[in-house]
Amino acid sequence: MIHTHGSSILETRNLNIYYGQKKVVRNVSLRIPKRTVTALIGPSGCGKSTLLRTFNRMNDFIDSFHYEGEVLFEGSDIYRSRTDVTEFRRRVGMVFQKPNPFTCSIAKNISWGPRINGYQGDLDELVERCLRKAALWDEVKDKLNDSGLALSGGQQQRLCIARAIAMDPEVILMDEPCSALDPQSTLAIEDLIHELRENYTILIVTHNMQQAARVSEHTAFMYNGDLIEYDQTSKIFSQPTEKLTRDYIVGRFG
Amino acid sequence: MTRLELDTTIGPPRRLTTSEEGTIMDTQEIRSSFAIHANRRRIKEWILTKAILGATLVALGVLLYLVGSVLWDGLPYLRSEFFVNFPSRFPDKAGFKSAIYGSMWLGALTLVFAVLLGVSAAVYLQELAGKGRIQSWIELSIATLAGVPSIIYGMLGLGIFVRFFGMGRSVIAGALTLSLLVMPVIIIAAREALKSVPDSIRMGAFALGASRWQTVRDHVLPAATPGIATGVILAMARAMGEAAPLIMLGALTYVAFVPESIFDSFTAMPIQIYNWASRPQAKFHDLAAAGIIVLLGFLVICNSAAIILRSKWGAKKP
């Protein structure tokens, strides 16, 4: 099991998630420790993306979504009626599968979030700082006013990460951030994840097991809505407890 | 079963061996059977293409004839006096000025009302409202309203704006009536434009802690603007060509002045054309043709603007 030093930042307790009648996540209890990288792996349709999206309430936009159990962020239930969802999403950022920069300049892509949330500081400084953190500054510093869509796929995804960082979130959720990228861009994003783990808690859904092994400290393996195994990444990949996990890791299915 | 093997190597066709008994075709036979089929297909296609072309030409021919006859009748009257004179009972002195001004007033006001109301309604329905019974009822009403004959809107305008609100037969009453007329069209076009904005943009904004309104205002609406503008322009072209609701409303047919405020009475291009065309003197018919040319010119400009907008901005879409 995971021994968390100090408190966990995100936690689910007996979480069931339904889309209409269909149960897509079954009785999942999971604690995500602070400032770590946790990978969610499993075959398509196992509920890992659904679980990820629950952590910043992006499932609210799906009409048939409903849930049972508890989802805690810093110890308080995020689905409580008093939670201000927009404020909460500011603290739990998200990077999507397909890069989705806004149809405006690179600089505006980054400054928009802080601006609408009432950021008072220097926006130019913020843009530079975030682009540097996202390892994109050197490539785009001369064209900050160009459209974000003019960048390559990998650069767009790093722009989206910079955009998420700009909100100074505590958690960054990544939903298969490299699945639409070439190997080189994937490498750049993975390096970035390595650097970001110092300051952020990162939760990453991935189809790529090598990627999970490379970037994460903890790995949760899900199958058919169940959380099968959750442990240190090194343990999951070397000596998993469950047979199902082993079969998946060695590529027998999924 | 016969196994056919196509010989793809170059050289004289030869008979292929088959593993079992059955029909054996050599490559030459297969090729010629394809060729016969291809020929038949080509003939069919030729006939069909020509038939469709013919249908298009008939429609185009009628249009050309109409435009041609209008130009033939109207062009001699399209002098500068036509644009600066007011209507007159002497055809040689009659001009189109009050109608052009009236239409411009109507158009400007209709644009403001229809865009404000129509786009707001579209944003509400598409982006902000949930999916309840009320929403589907509103949607059905809008779809129905889009198909209501324009003269009905004239009656509505007469009842509500002219009589109930006491606006009289004024520019504003006409503009509000035309706004109602084109609003369903604008709402439907704007909703389509909003719908075509990819959801990933909205999700990206929401994930940054944006509210629905902030997301729509800063990302969805700008992305949908070209589509909305196209719909608005086409709707405006329709409003400009409407005579029936304005006549129902009681717009004047003889106006020897230019409206100076939104409460003045007015005439409009289609009304003036209708008026001239219904007079017995042949010269007035030619004047009507000249008016039609002006109106047509305006509509062509509108449609071209819509096409340019669509092609230019459409290319920039992600």
mmCIF file with all atom_site columns, N, CA, C and O in Angstrom, chain A residues 56 58 61 63 86 89-90 92-94 96 100-104 112-113 116-117 149 163-164 167, chain B residues 131 200-212 214-215 217-219 222-223 316-318:
data_model
loop_
_atom_site.group_PDB
_atom_site.id
_atom_site.type_symbol
_atom_site.label_atom_id
_atom_site.label_alt_id
_atom_site.label_comp_id
_atom_site.label_asym_id
_atom_site.label_entity_id
_atom_site.label_seq_id
_atom_site.pdbx_PDB_ins_code
_atom_site.Cartn_x
_atom_site.Cartn_y
_atom_site.Cartn_z
_atom_site.occupancy
_atom_site.B_iso_or_equiv
_atom_site.pdbx_formal_charge
_atom_site.auth_seq_id
_atom_site.auth_comp_id
_atom_site.auth_asym_id
_atom_site.auth_atom_id
_atom_site.pdbx_PDB_model_num
ATOM 1   N N  . ASN A 1 56  ? -11.684 17.198 -11.009 1.00 0.00 ? 56  ASN A N  1
ATOM 2   C CA . ASN A 1 56  ? -11.961 18.642 -11.071 1.00 0.00 ? 56  ASN A CA 1
ATOM 3   C C  . ASN A 1 56  ? -13.373 18.909 -11.595 1.00 0.00 ? 56  ASN A C  1
ATOM 4   O O  . ASN A 1 56  ? -13.658 19.945 -12.165 1.00 0.00 ? 56  ASN A O  1
ATOM 5   N N  . MET A 1 58  ? -15.127 17.906 -14.032 1.00 0.00 ? 58  MET A N  1
ATOM 6   C CA . MET A 1 58  ? -15.436 18.111 -15.442 1.00 0.00 ? 58  MET A CA 1
ATOM 7   C C  . MET A 1 58  ? -16.577 17.201 -15.883 1.00 0.00 ? 58  MET A C  1
ATOM 8   O O  . MET A 1 58  ? -17.149 17.373 -16.955 1.00 0.00 ? 58  MET A O  1
ATOM 9   N N  . PHE A 1 61  ? -20.421 18.327 -16.792 1.00 0.00 ? 61  PHE A N  1
ATOM 10  C CA . PHE A 1 61  ? -20.982 18.721 -18.084 1.00 0.00 ? 61  PHE A CA 1
ATOM 11  C C  . PHE A 1 61  ? -21.645 17.555 -18.796 1.00 0.00 ? 61  PHE A C  1
ATOM 12  O O  . PHE A 1 61  ? -22.189 17.711 -19.875 1.00 0.00 ? 61  PHE A O  1
ATOM 13  N N  . ASP A 1 63  ? -24.624 15.121 -18.850 1.00 0.00 ? 63  ASP A N  1
ATOM 14  C CA . ASP A 1 63  ? -25.951 15.128 -18.226 1.00 0.00 ? 63  ASP A CA 1
ATOM 15  C C  . ASP A 1 63  ? -26.239 13.868 -17.421 1.00 0.00 ? 63  ASP A C  1
ATOM 16  O O  . ASP A 1 63  ? -26.832 13.918 -16.358 1.00 0.00 ? 63  ASP A O  1
ATOM 17  N N  . THR A 1 86  ? -15.938 26.963 -9.866  1.00 0.00 ? 86  THR A N  1
ATOM 18  C CA . THR A 1 86  ? -14.926 27.671 -10.653 1.00 0.00 ? 86  THR A CA 1
ATOM 19  C C  . THR A 1 86  ? -13.673 27.913 -9.812  1.00 0.00 ? 86  THR A C  1
ATOM 20  O O  . THR A 1 86  ? -12.560 27.739 -10.286 1.00 0.00 ? 86  THR A O  1
ATOM 21  N N  . ARG A 1 89  ? -11.845 24.613 -9.595  1.00 0.00 ? 89  ARG A N  1
ATOM 22  C CA . ARG A 1 89  ? -11.107 24.235 -10.804 1.00 0.00 ? 89  ARG A CA 1
ATOM 23  C C  . ARG A 1 89  ? -9.841  25.056 -10.981 1.00 0.00 ? 89  ARG A C  1
ATOM 24  O O  . ARG A 1 89  ? -8.914  24.647 -11.655 1.00 0.00 ? 89  ARG A O  1
ATOM 25  N N  . ARG A 1 90  ? -9.810  26.225 -10.355 1.00 0.00 ? 90  ARG A N  1
ATOM 26  C CA . ARG A 1 90  ? -8.597  27.021 -10.400 1.00 0.00 ? 90  ARG A CA 1
ATOM 27  C C  . ARG A 1 90  ? -7.479  26.298 -9.655  1.00 0.00 ? 90  ARG A C  1
ATOM 28  O O  . ARG A 1 90  ? -6.317  26.396 -10.009 1.00 0.00 ? 90  ARG A O  1
ATOM 29  N N  . VAL A 1 92  ? -7.372  22.948 -9.179  1.00 0.00 ? 92  VAL A N  1
ATOM 30  C CA . VAL A 1 92  ? -7.097  21.647 -9.795  1.00 0.00 ? 92  VAL A CA 1
ATOM 31  C C  . VAL A 1 92  ? -7.170  21.829 -11.314 1.00 0.00 ? 92  VAL A C  1
ATOM 32  O O  . VAL A 1 92  ? -8.244  21.833 -11.897 1.00 0.00 ? 92  VAL A O  1
ATOM 33  N N  . GLY A 1 93  ? -6.018  22.035 -11.929 1.00 0.00 ? 93  GLY A N  1
ATOM 34  C CA . GLY A 1 93  ? -5.979  22.317 -13.366 1.00 0.00 ? 93  GLY A CA 1
ATOM 35  C C  . GLY A 1 93  ? -6.047  21.053 -14.189 1.00 0.00 ? 93  GLY A C  1
ATOM 36  O O  . GLY A 1 93  ? -5.961  19.940 -13.665 1.00 0.00 ? 93  GLY A O  1
ATOM 37  N N  . MET A 1 94  ? -6.221  21.230 -15.495 1.00 0.00 ? 94  MET A N  1
ATOM 38  C CA . MET A 1 94  ? -6.332  20.043 -16.337 1.00 0.00 ? 94  MET A CA 1
ATOM 39  C C  . MET A 1 94  ? -5.684  20.272 -17.706 1.00 0.00 ? 94  MET A C  1
ATOM 40  O O  . MET A 1 94  ? -5.765  21.343 -18.284 1.00 0.00 ? 94  MET A O  1
ATOM 41  N N  . PHE A 1 96  ? -5.630  18.373 -21.486 1.00 0.00 ? 96  PHE A N  1
ATOM 42  C CA . PHE A 1 96  ? -6.483  17.404 -22.165 1.00 0.00 ? 96  PHE A CA 1
ATOM 43  C C  . PHE A 1 96  ? -5.704  16.530 -23.138 1.00 0.00 ? 96  PHE A C  1
ATOM 44  O O  . PHE A 1 96  ? -4.551  16.801 -23.474 1.00 0.00 ? 96  PHE A O  1
ATOM 45  N N  . ASN A 1 100 ? -5.628  21.840 -26.834 1.00 0.00 ? 100 ASN A N  1
ATOM 46  C CA . ASN A 1 100 ? -6.749  22.721 -27.180 1.00 0.00 ? 100 ASN A CA 1
ATOM 47  C C  . ASN A 1 100 ? -6.467  24.169 -26.827 1.00 0.00 ? 100 ASN A C  1
ATOM 48  O O  . ASN A 1 100 ? -7.159  24.763 -26.021 1.00 0.00 ? 100 ASN A O  1
ATOM 49  N N  . PRO A 1 101 ? -5.419  24.741 -27.435 1.00 0.00 ? 101 PRO A N  1
ATOM 50  C CA . PRO A 1 101 ? -5.168  26.163 -27.168 1.00 0.00 ? 101 PRO A CA 1
ATOM 51  C C  . PRO A 1 101 ? -6.346  27.007 -27.657 1.00 0.00 ? 101 PRO A C  1
ATOM 52  O O  . PRO A 1 101 ? -7.071  26.594 -28.563 1.00 0.00 ? 101 PRO A O  1
ATOM 53  N N  . PHE A 1 102 ? -6.513  28.153 -27.027 1.00 0.00 ? 102 PHE A N  1
ATOM 54  C CA . PHE A 1 102 ? -7.576  29.056 -27.461 1.00 0.00 ? 102 PHE A CA 1
ATOM 55  C C  . PHE A 1 102 ? -7.184  29.700 -28.783 1.00 0.00 ? 102 PHE A C  1
ATOM 56  O O  . PHE A 1 102 ? -5.998  29.819 -29.093 1.00 0.00 ? 102 PHE A O  1
ATOM 57  N N  . THR A 1 103 ? -8.195  30.145 -29.530 1.00 0.00 ? 103 THR A N  1
ATOM 58  C CA . THR A 1 103 ? -7.915  30.783 -30.816 1.00 0.00 ? 103 THR A CA 1
ATOM 59  C C  . THR A 1 103 ? -7.492  32.236 -30.596 1.00 0.00 ? 103 THR A C  1
ATOM 60  O O  . THR A 1 103 ? -8.145  33.152 -31.052 1.00 0.00 ? 103 THR A O  1
ATOM 61  N N  . CYS A 1 104 ? -6.397  32.422 -29.846 1.00 0.00 ? 104 CYS A N  1
ATOM 62  C CA . CYS A 1 104 ? -5.869  33.771 -29.684 1.00 0.00 ? 104 CYS A CA 1
ATOM 63  C C  . CYS A 1 104 ? -4.363  33.643 -29.536 1.00 0.00 ? 104 CYS A C  1
ATOM 64  O O  . CYS A 1 104 ? -3.812  32.557 -29.714 1.00 0.00 ? 104 CYS A O  1
ATOM 65  N N  . TRP A 1 112 ? -5.109  34.672 -20.048 1.00 0.00 ? 112 TRP A N  1
ATOM 66  C CA . TRP A 1 112 ? -6.572  34.754 -19.942 1.00 0.00 ? 112 TRP A CA 1
ATOM 67  C C  . TRP A 1 112 ? -7.089  34.219 -18.608 1.00 0.00 ? 112 TRP A C  1
ATOM 68  O O  . TRP A 1 112 ? -7.895  34.864 -17.937 1.00 0.00 ? 112 TRP A O  1
ATOM 69  N N  . GLY A 1 113 ? -6.631  33.020 -18.244 1.00 0.00 ? 113 GLY A N  1
ATOM 70  C CA . GLY A 1 113 ? -7.121  32.400 -17.008 1.00 0.00 ? 113 GLY A CA 1
ATOM 71  C C  . GLY A 1 113 ? -6.906  33.284 -15.795 1.00 0.00 ? 113 GLY A C  1
ATOM 72  O O  . GLY A 1 113 ? -7.862  33.614 -15.084 1.00 0.00 ? 113 GLY A O  1
ATOM 73  N N  . ILE A 1 116 ? -9.193  36.558 -15.914 1.00 0.00 ? 116 ILE A N  1
ATOM 74  C CA . ILE A 1 116 ? -10.616 36.460 -15.557 1.00 0.00 ? 116 ILE A CA 1
ATOM 75  C C  . ILE A 1 116 ? -10.793 36.087 -14.092 1.00 0.00 ? 116 ILE A C  1
ATOM 76  O O  . ILE A 1 116 ? -11.875 36.242 -13.540 1.00 0.00 ? 116 ILE A O  1
ATOM 77  N N  . ASN A 1 117 ? -9.730  35.571 -13.474 1.00 0.00 ? 117 ASN A N  1
ATOM 78  C CA . ASN A 1 117 ? -9.836  35.243 -12.057 1.00 0.00 ? 117 ASN A CA 1
ATOM 79  C C  . ASN A 1 117 ? -9.303  36.362 -11.168 1.00 0.00 ? 117 ASN A C  1
ATOM 80  O O  . ASN A 1 117 ? -9.074  36.165 -9.985  1.00 0.00 ? 117 ASN A O  1
ATOM 81  N N  . LEU A 1 149 ? -2.490  28.513 -32.274 1.00 0.00 ? 149 LEU A N  1
ATOM 82  C CA . LEU A 1 149 ? -2.768  27.402 -33.183 1.00 0.00 ? 149 LEU A CA 1
ATOM 83  C C  . LEU A 1 149 ? -1.675  27.235 -34.232 1.00 0.00 ? 149 LEU A C  1
ATOM 84  O O  . LEU A 1 149 ? -1.640  26.242 -34.945 1.00 0.00 ? 149 LEU A O  1
ATOM 85  N N  . ARG A 1 163 ? -0.520  27.112 -19.670 1.00 0.00 ? 163 ARG A N  1
ATOM 86  C CA . ARG A 1 163 ? -1.791  27.761 -19.365 1.00 0.00 ? 163 ARG A CA 1
ATOM 87  C C  . ARG A 1 163 ? -2.332  27.259 -18.028 1.00 0.00 ? 163 ARG A C  1
ATOM 88  O O  . ARG A 1 163 ? -2.853  28.034 -17.226 1.00 0.00 ? 163 ARG A O  1
ATOM 89  N N  . ALA A 1 164 ? -2.186  25.946 -17.821 1.00 0.00 ? 164 ALA A N  1
ATOM 90  C CA . ALA A 1 164 ? -2.658  25.379 -16.553 1.00 0.00 ? 164 ALA A CA 1
ATOM 91  C C  . ALA A 1 164 ? -1.803  25.863 -15.392 1.00 0.00 ? 164 ALA A C  1
ATOM 92  O O  . ALA A 1 164 ? -2.317  26.218 -14.329 1.00 0.00 ? 164 ALA A O  1
ATOM 93  N N  . MET A 1 167 ? -2.428  29.329 -13.600 1.00 0.00 ? 167 MET A N  1
ATOM 94  C CA . MET A 1 167 ? -3.424  29.476 -12.534 1.00 0.00 ? 167 MET A CA 1
ATOM 95  C C  . MET A 1 167 ? -2.840  29.120 -11.183 1.00 0.00 ? 167 MET A C  1
ATOM 96  O O  . MET A 1 167 ? -3.520  29.197 -10.171 1.00 0.00 ? 167 MET A O  1
ATOM 97  N N  . LYS B 2 131 ? -31.252 21.676 -20.557 1.00 0.00 ? 131 LYS B N  1
ATOM 98  C CA . LYS B 2 131 ? -32.137 21.015 -21.511 1.00 0.00 ? 131 LYS B CA 1
ATOM 99  C C  . LYS B 2 131 ? -33.414 20.624 -20.787 1.00 0.00 ? 131 LYS B C  1
ATOM 100 O O  . LYS B 2 131 ? -33.551 19.516 -20.307 1.00 0.00 ? 131 LYS B O  1
ATOM 101 N N  . SER B 2 200 ? -13.861 21.287 -27.080 1.00 0.00 ? 200 SER B N  1
ATOM 102 C CA . SER B 2 200 ? -12.576 21.285 -26.372 1.00 0.00 ? 200 SER B CA 1
ATOM 103 C C  . SER B 2 200 ? -12.203 22.695 -25.919 1.00 0.00 ? 200 SER B C  1
ATOM 104 O O  . SER B 2 200 ? -11.548 22.873 -24.897 1.00 0.00 ? 200 SER B O  1
ATOM 105 N N  . ILE B 2 201 ? -12.654 23.709 -26.687 1.00 0.00 ? 201 ILE B N  1
ATOM 106 C CA . ILE B 2 201 ? -12.395 25.099 -26.299 1.00 0.00 ? 201 ILE B CA 1
ATOM 107 C C  . ILE B 2 201 ? -13.112 25.422 -24.988 1.00 0.00 ? 201 ILE B C  1
ATOM 108 O O  . ILE B 2 201 ? -12.547 26.000 -24.068 1.00 0.00 ? 201 ILE B O  1
ATOM 109 N N  . ARG B 2 202 ? -14.382 25.010 -24.925 1.00 0.00 ? 202 ARG B N  1
ATOM 110 C CA . ARG B 2 202 ? -15.154 25.277 -23.710 1.00 0.00 ? 202 ARG B CA 1
ATOM 111 C C  . ARG B 2 202 ? -14.521 24.563 -22.523 1.00 0.00 ? 202 ARG B C  1
ATOM 112 O O  . ARG B 2 202 ? -14.338 25.133 -21.451 1.00 0.00 ? 202 ARG B O  1
ATOM 113 N N  . MET B 2 203 ? -14.170 23.284 -22.727 1.00 0.00 ? 203 MET B N  1
ATOM 114 C CA . MET B 2 203 ? -13.607 22.504 -21.629 1.00 0.00 ? 203 MET B CA 1
ATOM 115 C C  . MET B 2 203 ? -12.302 23.132 -21.148 1.00 0.00 ? 203 MET B C  1
ATOM 116 O O  . MET B 2 203 ? -12.044 23.207 -19.948 1.00 0.00 ? 203 MET B O  1
ATOM 117 N N  . GLY B 2 204 ? -11.475 23.584 -22.107 1.00 0.00 ? 204 GLY B N  1
ATOM 118 C CA . GLY B 2 204 ? -10.215 24.217 -21.751 1.00 0.00 ? 204 GLY B CA 1
ATOM 119 C C  . GLY B 2 204 ? -10.439 25.424 -20.858 1.00 0.00 ? 204 GLY B C  1
ATOM 120 O O  . GLY B 2 204 ? -9.733  25.629 -19.874 1.00 0.00 ? 204 GLY B O  1
ATOM 121 N N  . ALA B 2 205 ? -11.459 26.199 -21.193 1.00 0.00 ? 205 ALA B N  1
ATOM 122 C CA . ALA B 2 205 ? -11.747 27.399 -20.408 1.00 0.00 ? 205 ALA B CA 1
ATOM 123 C C  . ALA B 2 205 ? -12.316 27.034 -19.040 1.00 0.00 ? 205 ALA B C  1
ATOM 124 O O  . ALA B 2 205 ? -11.903 27.588 -18.020 1.00 0.00 ? 205 ALA B O  1
ATOM 125 N N  . PHE B 2 206 ? -13.228 26.081 -19.027 1.00 0.00 ? 206 PHE B N  1
ATOM 126 C CA . PHE B 2 206 ? -13.818 25.684 -17.737 1.00 0.00 ? 206 PHE B CA 1
ATOM 127 C C  . PHE B 2 206 ? -12.741 25.160 -16.793 1.00 0.00 ? 206 PHE B C  1
ATOM 128 O O  . PHE B 2 206 ? -12.777 25.405 -15.587 1.00 0.00 ? 206 PHE B O  1
ATOM 129 N N  . ALA B 2 207 ? -11.779 24.414 -17.355 1.00 0.00 ? 207 ALA B N  1
ATOM 130 C CA . ALA B 2 207 ? -10.736 23.825 -16.523 1.00 0.00 ? 207 ALA B CA 1
ATOM 131 C C  . ALA B 2 207 ? -9.851  24.892 -15.899 1.00 0.00 ? 207 ALA B C  1
ATOM 132 O O  . ALA B 2 207 ? -9.114  24.616 -14.962 1.00 0.00 ? 207 ALA B O  1
ATOM 133 N N  . LEU B 2 208 ? -9.896  26.117 -16.430 1.00 0.00 ? 208 LEU B N  1
ATOM 134 C CA . LEU B 2 208 ? -9.127  27.210 -15.838 1.00 0.00 ? 208 LEU B CA 1
ATOM 135 C C  . LEU B 2 208 ? -9.943  27.973 -14.808 1.00 0.00 ? 208 LEU B C  1
ATOM 136 O O  . LEU B 2 208 ? -9.533  29.022 -14.331 1.00 0.00 ? 208 LEU B O  1
ATOM 137 N N  . GLY B 2 209 ? -11.118 27.453 -14.508 1.00 0.00 ? 209 GLY B N  1
ATOM 138 C CA . GLY B 2 209 ? -11.941 28.124 -13.515 1.00 0.00 ? 209 GLY B CA 1
ATOM 139 C C  . GLY B 2 209 ? -12.778 29.248 -14.088 1.00 0.00 ? 209 GLY B C  1
ATOM 140 O O  . GLY B 2 209 ? -13.155 30.160 -13.372 1.00 0.00 ? 209 GLY B O  1
ATOM 141 N N  . ALA B 2 210 ? -13.059 29.189 -15.395 1.00 0.00 ? 210 ALA B N  1
ATOM 142 C CA . ALA B 2 210 ? -13.889 30.218 -15.999 1.00 0.00 ? 210 ALA B CA 1
ATOM 143 C C  . ALA B 2 210 ? -15.367 29.885 -15.797 1.00 0.00 ? 210 ALA B C  1
ATOM 144 O O  . ALA B 2 210 ? -15.735 28.715 -15.748 1.00 0.00 ? 210 ALA B O  1
ATOM 145 N N  . SER B 2 211 ? -16.175 30.921 -15.699 1.00 0.00 ? 211 SER B N  1
ATOM 146 C CA . SER B 2 211 ? -17.613 30.690 -15.632 1.00 0.00 ? 211 SER B CA 1
ATOM 147 C C  . SER B 2 211 ? -18.125 30.487 -17.059 1.00 0.00 ? 211 SER B C  1
ATOM 148 O O  . SER B 2 211 ? -17.417 30.728 -18.026 1.00 0.00 ? 211 SER B O  1
ATOM 149 N N  . ARG B 2 212 ? -19.369 30.046 -17.159 1.00 0.00 ? 212 ARG B N  1
ATOM 150 C CA . ARG B 2 212 ? -19.934 29.838 -18.493 1.00 0.00 ? 212 ARG B CA 1
ATOM 151 C C  . ARG B 2 212 ? -19.927 31.121 -19.309 1.00 0.00 ? 212 ARG B C  1
ATOM 152 O O  . ARG B 2 212 ? -19.587 31.128 -20.471 1.00 0.00 ? 212 ARG B O  1
ATOM 153 N N  . GLN B 2 214 ? -18.004 33.818 -18.983 1.00 0.00 ? 214 GLN B N  1
ATOM 154 C CA . GLN B 2 214 ? -16.647 34.214 -19.391 1.00 0.00 ? 214 GLN B CA 1
ATOM 155 C C  . GLN B 2 214 ? -16.179 33.380 -20.582 1.00 0.00 ? 214 GLN B C  1
ATOM 156 O O  . GLN B 2 214 ? -15.563 33.892 -21.513 1.00 0.00 ? 214 GLN B O  1
ATOM 157 N N  . THR B 2 215 ? -16.487 32.100 -20.530 1.00 0.00 ? 215 THR B N  1
ATOM 158 C CA . THR B 2 215 ? -16.095 31.206 -21.614 1.00 0.00 ? 215 THR B CA 1
ATOM 159 C C  . THR B 2 215 ? -16.757 31.606 -22.924 1.00 0.00 ? 215 THR B C  1
ATOM 160 O O  . THR B 2 215 ? -16.110 31.711 -23.968 1.00 0.00 ? 215 THR B O  1
ATOM 161 N N  . ARG B 2 217 ? -18.148 34.538 -23.691 1.00 0.00 ? 217 ARG B N  1
ATOM 162 C CA . ARG B 2 217 ? -17.798 35.889 -24.114 1.00 0.00 ? 217 ARG B CA 1
ATOM 163 C C  . ARG B 2 217 ? -16.422 35.931 -24.774 1.00 0.00 ? 217 ARG B C  1
ATOM 164 O O  . ARG B 2 217 ? -16.243 36.540 -25.821 1.00 0.00 ? 217 ARG B O  1
ATOM 165 N N  . ASP B 2 218 ? -15.445 35.261 -24.177 1.00 0.00 ? 218 ASP B N  1
ATOM 166 C CA . ASP B 2 218 ? -14.070 35.413 -24.646 1.00 0.00 ? 218 ASP B CA 1
ATOM 167 C C  . ASP B 2 218 ? -13.645 34.383 -25.682 1.00 0.00 ? 218 ASP B C  1
ATOM 168 O O  . ASP B 2 218 ? -12.694 34.622 -26.417 1.00 0.00 ? 218 ASP B O  1
ATOM 169 N N  . HIS B 2 219 ? -14.287 33.236 -25.722 1.00 0.00 ? 219 HIS B N  1
ATOM 170 C CA . HIS B 2 219 ? -13.800 32.205 -26.642 1.00 0.00 ? 219 HIS B CA 1
ATOM 171 C C  . HIS B 2 219 ? -14.834 31.700 -27.621 1.00 0.00 ? 219 HIS B C  1
ATOM 172 O O  . HIS B 2 219 ? -14.574 31.592 -28.814 1.00 0.00 ? 219 HIS B O  1
ATOM 173 N N  . PRO B 2 222 ? -16.340 34.760 -30.070 1.00 0.00 ? 222 PRO B N  1
ATOM 174 C CA . PRO B 2 222 ? -15.399 35.167 -31.126 1.00 0.00 ? 222 PRO B CA 1
ATOM 175 C C  . PRO B 2 222 ? -15.215 34.090 -32.182 1.00 0.00 ? 222 PRO B C  1
ATOM 176 O O  . PRO B 2 222 ? -15.134 34.387 -33.370 1.00 0.00 ? 222 PRO B O  1
ATOM 177 N N  . ALA B 2 223 ? -15.150 32.830 -31.740 1.00 0.00 ? 223 ALA B N  1
ATOM 178 C CA . ALA B 2 223 ? -14.959 31.755 -32.713 1.00 0.00 ? 223 ALA B CA 1
ATOM 179 C C  . ALA B 2 223 ? -16.178 31.594 -33.608 1.00 0.00 ? 223 ALA B C  1
ATOM 180 O O  . ALA B 2 223 ? -16.072 31.164 -34.751 1.00 0.00 ? 223 ALA B O  1
ATOM 181 N N  . LYS B 2 316 ? -9.592  30.254 -41.273 1.00 0.00 ? 316 LYS B N  1
ATOM 182 C CA . LYS B 2 316 ? -8.784  30.447 -40.065 1.00 0.00 ? 316 LYS B CA 1
ATOM 183 C C  . LYS B 2 316 ? -9.189  29.518 -38.931 1.00 0.00 ? 316 LYS B C  1
ATOM 184 O O  . LYS B 2 316 ? -8.519  29.438 -37.925 1.00 0.00 ? 316 LYS B O  1
ATOM 185 N N  . LYS B 2 317 ? -10.313 28.844 -39.116 1.00 0.00 ? 317 LYS B N  1
ATOM 186 C CA . LYS B 2 317 ? -10.809 27.977 -38.035 1.00 0.00 ? 317 LYS B CA 1
ATOM 187 C C  . LYS B 2 317 ? -9.800  26.899 -37.670 1.00 0.00 ? 317 LYS B C  1
ATOM 188 O O  . LYS B 2 317 ? -9.110  26.394 -38.535 1.00 0.00 ? 317 LYS B O  1
ATOM 189 N N  . PRO B 2 318 ? -9.763  26.513 -36.390 1.00 0.00 ? 318 PRO B N  1
ATOM 190 C CA . PRO B 2 318 ? -8.822  25.471 -35.980 1.00 0.00 ? 318 PRO B CA 1
ATOM 191 C C  . PRO B 2 318 ? -9.173  24.115 -36.579 1.00 0.00 ? 318 PRO B C  1
ATOM 192 O O  . PRO B 2 318 ? -10.319 23.850 -36.830 1.00 0.00 ? 318 PRO B O  1
#
